Tab-separated table of C-alpha atoms in Angstrom:
chain	number	residue	atom	x	y	z
A	841	UNK	CA	-0.015	-0.011	0.014
A	842	UNK	CA	1.158	3.546	-0.727
A	843	UNK	CA	-0.143	7.074	-0.701
A	844	UNK	CA	1.070	10.598	-1.142
A	845	UNK	CA	-0.485	13.341	1.071
A	846	UNK	CA	-0.380	17.131	0.357
A	847	UNK	CA	-1.125	20.089	2.555
A	848	UNK	CA	-2.867	22.169	-0.149
A	849	UNK	CA	-5.701	21.383	-2.552
A	850	UNK	CA	-4.553	20.673	-6.130
A	851	UNK	CA	-1.519	18.567	-5.150
A	852	UNK	CA	0.356	21.664	-4.003
A	853	UNK	CA	2.506	22.594	-1.010
A	854	UNK	CA	4.337	20.154	1.228
A	855	UNK	CA	3.929	16.439	0.516
A	856	UNK	CA	4.937	13.090	1.975
A	857	UNK	CA	4.918	9.659	0.395
A	858	UNK	CA	4.393	6.682	2.717
A	859	UNK	CA	3.372	3.070	2.980
A	860	UNK	CA	2.920	3.224	6.746
A	861	UNK	CA	-0.105	3.722	8.941
A	862	UNK	CA	0.041	6.547	11.514
A	863	UNK	CA	-1.825	6.559	14.806
A	864	UNK	CA	-0.906	10.293	14.931
A	865	UNK	CA	0.332	12.111	11.839
A	866	UNK	CA	2.547	14.484	13.873
A	867	UNK	CA	2.260	18.106	14.799
A	868	UNK	CA	3.076	19.388	11.279
A	869	UNK	CA	0.498	17.220	9.430
A	870	UNK	CA	-2.258	17.201	12.104
A	871	UNK	CA	-5.399	18.762	10.647
A	872	UNK	CA	-3.460	19.850	7.593
A	873	UNK	CA	-4.001	17.270	4.815
A	874	UNK	CA	-5.990	18.692	1.922
A	875	UNK	CA	-5.577	16.128	-0.841
A	876	UNK	CA	-4.083	12.711	-1.489
A	877	UNK	CA	-3.014	10.335	-4.168
A	878	UNK	CA	-3.743	6.779	-3.182
A	879	UNK	CA	-1.244	4.741	-5.208
A	880	UNK	CA	-2.415	1.356	-3.867
A	881	UNK	CA	-4.402	-0.055	-1.028
A	882	UNK	CA	-7.605	1.212	0.670
A	883	UNK	CA	-6.842	3.747	3.359
A	884	UNK	CA	-9.030	4.914	6.219
A	885	UNK	CA	-8.530	8.530	7.361
A	886	UNK	CA	-9.649	9.447	10.863
A	887	UNK	CA	-10.554	12.777	12.293
A	888	UNK	CA	-8.869	11.922	15.677
A	889	UNK	CA	-5.583	10.346	16.649
A	890	UNK	CA	-5.301	6.628	17.461
A	891	UNK	CA	-7.775	5.776	14.708
A	892	UNK	CA	-10.811	7.321	16.435
A	893	UNK	CA	-13.676	9.539	15.442
A	894	UNK	CA	-15.393	9.894	12.085
A	895	UNK	CA	-13.480	8.339	9.186
A	896	UNK	CA	-13.358	8.224	5.372
A	897	UNK	CA	-12.230	5.278	3.226
A	898	UNK	CA	-10.396	5.939	-0.094
A	899	UNK	CA	-9.105	3.449	-2.636
A	900	UNK	CA	-6.636	4.040	-5.462
A	901	UNK	CA	-7.044	7.369	-7.229
A	902	UNK	CA	-6.311	11.058	-7.270
A	903	UNK	CA	-8.307	13.062	-4.725
A	904	UNK	CA	-7.607	16.729	-5.531
A	905	UNK	CA	-9.692	17.944	-2.638
A	906	UNK	CA	-10.794	14.624	-1.174
A	907	UNK	CA	-12.571	15.946	1.912
A	908	UNK	CA	-14.813	18.467	0.125
A	909	UNK	CA	-17.212	15.591	-0.802
A	910	UNK	CA	-16.650	13.462	2.295
A	911	UNK	CA	-16.542	16.189	4.948
A	912	UNK	CA	-14.529	19.186	6.111
A	913	UNK	CA	-11.026	19.883	4.779
A	914	UNK	CA	-7.944	19.728	7.024
A	915	UNK	CA	-9.213	17.392	9.740
A	916	UNK	CA	-7.154	14.229	9.549
A	917	UNK	CA	-5.173	13.211	12.623
A	918	UNK	CA	-4.495	9.517	11.877
A	919	UNK	CA	-4.749	7.045	8.992
A	920	UNK	CA	-4.203	3.360	8.257
A	921	UNK	CA	-4.278	0.904	5.414
A	922	UNK	CA	-7.332	-1.379	5.766
A	923	UNK	CA	-7.026	-3.376	2.583
A	924	UNK	CA	-4.379	-4.288	0.025
A	925	UNK	CA	-5.125	-3.674	-3.699
């Protein structure tokens, strides 16, 4: 599984590529993710740390502003891969 996260809509700003799950994304990324490229896997993004609170599942694809349809922007505090693709 792999994804690339960005801190601005339109795949702009700071980005980080990872294949790891994070129970807390860290102080820099907390409530800052605006878009994502899911290279592989199905990923669950959580509003709160330690995989708690409301969540959104995204499979492979380009999500230029992926929270605009699923909920508020800049709210993710943790995420994990829930399925391999």
